[in-house]
Amino acid sequence: QVQLVESGGGLVQAGASLRLSCAASGRTASGRTFSNYAMGWLRQAPGKEREFVAAISRSGGTTYYADSVKGRFTISRDNAKNMVYLQMNSLRPEDTAVYFCAASGAVSLTVLVNPDNYNTWGQGTQVTVDS
């Protein structure tokens, strides 16, 4: 089973930057590893449903973003290191949430806006943006 562990969250002021990291380990029973999965970042604020933030294809060549973060956040991955990152710039109080890294066997990134299309989740890391 692929396991995901997020890190890099914290408390920052509005306008600041943070970089979240997600480390992947293990493989599925069928032998699939990190590079076989599209990866996504999703977030959940208190009292709200989990929402899509960004996704990246297996090779890293294609990315997809929620409109609310487009131009401010950048998703990337390093398959040699089994890592996926979320660089967050110009943070706003409304970005406050628990951020989750997740893996999906889907090929099309557009389906990854739906949290139900992910196979594996990390435990989450808290990001708090103070105004």
PDB file of C-alpha atoms in Angstrom:
ATOM      1  CA  GLN A   1       0.000   0.000   0.000  1.00  0.00           C
ATOM      2  CA  VAL A   2       1.252   3.478  -0.869  1.00  0.00           C
ATOM      3  CA  GLN A   3       1.509   5.720   2.190  1.00  0.00           C
ATOM      4  CA  LEU A   4       1.550   9.521   2.116  1.00  0.00           C
ATOM      5  CA  VAL A   5       2.903  11.897   4.763  1.00  0.00           C
ATOM      6  CA  GLU A   6       2.467  15.657   4.494  1.00  0.00           C
ATOM      7  CA  SER A   7       4.631  18.315   6.101  1.00  0.00           C
ATOM      8  CA  GLY A   8       5.313  22.041   5.887  1.00  0.00           C
ATOM      9  CA  GLY A   9       2.137  23.524   7.296  1.00  0.00           C
ATOM     10  CA  GLY A  10       2.112  26.312   9.843  1.00  0.00           C
ATOM     11  CA  LEU A  11       0.844  29.722  10.916  1.00  0.00           C
ATOM     12  CA  VAL A  12       1.684  32.640   8.625  1.00  0.00           C
ATOM     13  CA  GLN A  13       0.537  36.191   7.952  1.00  0.00           C
ATOM     14  CA  ALA A  14      -1.543  37.091   4.941  1.00  0.00           C
ATOM     15  CA  GLY A  15       0.654  37.587   1.897  1.00  0.00           C
ATOM     16  CA  ALA A  16       3.285  35.106   3.050  1.00  0.00           C
ATOM     17  CA  SER A  17       4.384  31.886   1.361  1.00  0.00           C
ATOM     18  CA  LEU A  18       4.568  28.259   2.427  1.00  0.00           C
ATOM     19  CA  ARG A  19       5.692  25.118   0.705  1.00  0.00           C
ATOM     20  CA  LEU A  20       3.954  21.875   1.560  1.00  0.00           C
ATOM     21  CA  SER A  21       5.652  18.542   0.950  1.00  0.00           C
ATOM     22  CA  CYS A  22       4.217  15.071   0.626  1.00  0.00           C
ATOM     23  CA  ALA A  23       6.435  12.014   0.919  1.00  0.00           C
ATOM     24  CA  ALA A  24       5.237   8.754  -0.626  1.00  0.00           C
ATOM     25  CA  SER A  25       6.411   5.272   0.285  1.00  0.00           C
ATOM     26  CA  GLY A  26       5.470   1.670  -0.380  1.00  0.00           C
ATOM     27  CA  ARG A  27       3.702   0.043  -3.279  1.00  0.00           C
ATOM     28  CA  THR A  28       0.351  -1.581  -3.921  1.00  0.00           C
ATOM     29  CA  ALA A  29      -0.254  -5.329  -4.026  1.00  0.00           C
ATOM     30  CA  SER A  30      -0.100  -5.080  -7.819  1.00  0.00           C
ATOM     31  CA  GLY A  31       3.318  -3.426  -7.628  1.00  0.00           C
ATOM     32  CA  ARG A  32       2.257   0.112  -8.447  1.00  0.00           C
ATOM     33  CA  THR A  33       4.458   2.818  -6.981  1.00  0.00           C
ATOM     34  CA  PHE A  34       4.400   6.590  -6.652  1.00  0.00           C
ATOM     35  CA  SER A  35       5.122   7.297 -10.311  1.00  0.00           C
ATOM     36  CA  ASN A  36       2.057   5.266 -11.325  1.00  0.00           C
ATOM     37  CA  TYR A  37      -0.281   7.744  -9.622  1.00  0.00           C
ATOM     38  CA  ALA A  38      -1.578  11.171 -10.413  1.00  0.00           C
ATOM     39  CA  MET A  39      -1.321  13.281  -7.284  1.00  0.00           C
ATOM     40  CA  GLY A  40      -3.506  15.965  -5.828  1.00  0.00           C
ATOM     41  CA  TRP A  41      -3.687  18.452  -3.009  1.00  0.00           C
ATOM     42  CA  LEU A  42      -7.051  19.057  -1.405  1.00  0.00           C
ATOM     43  CA  ARG A  43      -8.048  21.070   1.648  1.00  0.00           C
ATOM     44  CA  GLN A  44     -10.757  21.148   4.261  1.00  0.00           C
ATOM     45  CA  ALA A  45     -11.666  24.171   6.338  1.00  0.00           C
ATOM     46  CA  PRO A  46     -13.655  23.858   9.575  1.00  0.00           C
ATOM     47  CA  GLY A  47     -17.310  23.222   8.875  1.00  0.00           C
ATOM     48  CA  LYS A  48     -16.749  22.865   5.140  1.00  0.00           C
ATOM     49  CA  GLU A  49     -16.438  19.978   2.747  1.00  0.00           C
ATOM     50  CA  ARG A  50     -13.090  18.859   1.412  1.00  0.00           C
ATOM     51  CA  GLU A  51     -12.251  20.778  -1.750  1.00  0.00           C
ATOM     52  CA  PHE A  52      -9.832  20.361  -4.638  1.00  0.00           C
ATOM     53  CA  VAL A  53      -6.767  22.598  -4.793  1.00  0.00           C
ATOM     54  CA  ALA A  54      -4.397  21.228  -7.444  1.00  0.00           C
ATOM     55  CA  ALA A  55      -3.429  18.045  -9.283  1.00  0.00           C
ATOM     56  CA  ILE A  56      -0.453  16.828 -11.274  1.00  0.00           C
ATOM     57  CA  SER A  57      -0.113  14.030 -13.792  1.00  0.00           C
ATOM     58  CA  ARG A  58       2.061  10.945 -13.318  1.00  0.00           C
ATOM     59  CA  SER A  59       4.946  12.417 -15.262  1.00  0.00           C
ATOM     60  CA  GLY A  60       4.522  15.911 -13.839  1.00  0.00           C
ATOM     61  CA  GLY A  61       3.974  17.322 -17.293  1.00  0.00           C
ATOM     62  CA  THR A  62       0.378  18.403 -16.745  1.00  0.00           C
ATOM     63  CA  THR A  63      -1.123  20.344 -13.860  1.00  0.00           C
ATOM     64  CA  TYR A  64      -4.628  21.482 -12.980  1.00  0.00           C
ATOM     65  CA  TYR A  65      -5.730  24.079 -10.436  1.00  0.00           C
ATOM     66  CA  ALA A  66      -8.837  25.306  -8.691  1.00  0.00           C
ATOM     67  CA  ASP A  67      -9.746  28.813  -9.817  1.00  0.00           C
ATOM     68  CA  SER A  68      -9.332  30.069  -6.261  1.00  0.00           C
ATOM     69  CA  VAL A  69      -5.592  29.267  -6.221  1.00  0.00           C
ATOM     70  CA  LYS A  70      -4.638  29.670  -9.884  1.00  0.00           C
ATOM     71  CA  GLY A  71      -1.672  32.020 -10.222  1.00  0.00           C
ATOM     72  CA  ARG A  72      -0.800  31.769  -6.514  1.00  0.00           C
ATOM     73  CA  PHE A  73      -0.147  28.044  -5.945  1.00  0.00           C
ATOM     74  CA  THR A  74       2.127  25.689  -7.868  1.00  0.00           C
ATOM     75  CA  ILE A  75       2.077  21.897  -7.673  1.00  0.00           C
ATOM     76  CA  SER A  76       5.154  19.897  -8.628  1.00  0.00           C
ATOM     77  CA  ARG A  77       6.573  16.422  -8.142  1.00  0.00           C
ATOM     78  CA  ASP A  78       9.904  14.641  -8.081  1.00  0.00           C
ATOM     79  CA  ASN A  79       9.399  10.996  -9.001  1.00  0.00           C
ATOM     80  CA  ALA A  80      13.023  10.142  -8.219  1.00  0.00           C
ATOM     81  CA  LYS A  81      12.446  11.228  -4.630  1.00  0.00           C
ATOM     82  CA  ASN A  82       8.797  10.102  -4.366  1.00  0.00           C
ATOM     83  CA  MET A  83       7.788  13.630  -3.425  1.00  0.00           C
ATOM     84  CA  VAL A  84       5.016  16.037  -4.389  1.00  0.00           C
ATOM     85  CA  TYR A  85       5.011  19.702  -3.426  1.00  0.00           C
ATOM     86  CA  LEU A  86       2.606  22.602  -3.180  1.00  0.00           C
ATOM     87  CA  GLN A  87       4.188  26.039  -3.292  1.00  0.00           C
ATOM     88  CA  MET A  88       1.700  28.548  -1.900  1.00  0.00           C
ATOM     89  CA  ASN A  89       2.295  32.244  -2.435  1.00  0.00           C
ATOM     90  CA  SER A  90       0.245  35.330  -1.552  1.00  0.00           C
ATOM     91  CA  LEU A  91      -1.643  33.395   1.085  1.00  0.00           C
ATOM     92  CA  ARG A  92      -5.036  34.661   2.189  1.00  0.00           C
ATOM     93  CA  PRO A  93      -7.054  34.011   5.363  1.00  0.00           C
ATOM     94  CA  GLU A  94      -9.515  32.020   3.255  1.00  0.00           C
ATOM     95  CA  ASP A  95      -6.696  29.564   2.462  1.00  0.00           C
ATOM     96  CA  THR A  96      -6.781  28.431   6.100  1.00  0.00           C
ATOM     97  CA  ALA A  97      -7.498  24.695   6.151  1.00  0.00           C
ATOM     98  CA  VAL A  98      -6.058  21.261   6.674  1.00  0.00           C
ATOM     99  CA  TYR A  99      -4.238  20.348   3.459  1.00  0.00           C
ATOM    100  CA  PHE A 100      -4.213  16.760   2.274  1.00  0.00           C
ATOM    101  CA  CYS A 101      -2.026  15.011  -0.237  1.00  0.00           C
ATOM    102  CA  ALA A 102      -3.773  12.229  -2.164  1.00  0.00           C
ATOM    103  CA  ALA A 103      -3.006   9.689  -4.884  1.00  0.00           C
ATOM    104  CA  SER A 104      -5.221   8.595  -7.742  1.00  0.00           C
ATOM    105  CA  GLY A 105      -5.033   5.976 -10.468  1.00  0.00           C
ATOM    106  CA  ALA A 106      -7.054   8.235 -12.768  1.00  0.00           C
ATOM    107  CA  VAL A 107      -5.517   9.344 -16.036  1.00  0.00           C
ATOM    108  CA  SER A 108      -7.544  12.511 -16.574  1.00  0.00           C
ATOM    109  CA  LEU A 109      -6.749  15.297 -14.121  1.00  0.00           C
ATOM    110  CA  THR A 110     -10.183  16.869 -14.440  1.00  0.00           C
ATOM    111  CA  VAL A 111     -11.799  14.000 -12.540  1.00  0.00           C
ATOM    112  CA  LEU A 112      -9.508  14.739  -9.610  1.00  0.00           C
ATOM    113  CA  VAL A 113     -11.603  17.708  -8.583  1.00  0.00           C
ATOM    114  CA  ASN A 114     -13.835  15.069  -6.961  1.00  0.00           C
ATOM    115  CA  PRO A 115     -12.334  13.803  -3.679  1.00  0.00           C
ATOM    116  CA  ASP A 116     -14.050  10.442  -4.285  1.00  0.00           C
ATOM    117  CA  ASN A 117     -11.626   9.734  -7.156  1.00  0.00           C
ATOM    118  CA  TYR A 118      -8.564   9.382  -4.934  1.00  0.00           C
ATOM    119  CA  ASN A 119      -7.331   6.011  -3.669  1.00  0.00           C
ATOM    120  CA  THR A 120      -4.955   7.000  -0.889  1.00  0.00           C
ATOM    121  CA  TRP A 121      -4.768   9.958   1.491  1.00  0.00           C
ATOM    122  CA  GLY A 122      -2.241  11.427   3.857  1.00  0.00           C
ATOM    123  CA  GLN A 123      -3.106  12.543   7.365  1.00  0.00           C
ATOM    124  CA  GLY A 124      -3.103  16.248   6.515  1.00  0.00           C
ATOM    125  CA  THR A 125      -1.144  19.316   7.605  1.00  0.00           C
ATOM    126  CA  GLN A 126      -2.678  22.473   9.061  1.00  0.00           C
ATOM    127  CA  VAL A 127      -2.206  25.790   7.297  1.00  0.00           C
ATOM    128  CA  THR A 128      -3.413  28.887   9.123  1.00  0.00           C
ATOM    129  CA  VAL A 129      -3.255  32.328   7.522  1.00  0.00           C
ATOM    130  CA  ASP A 130      -3.715  35.208   9.920  1.00  0.00           C
ATOM    131  CA  SER A 131      -5.022  38.519   8.686  1.00  0.00           C
TER     132      SER A 131
END
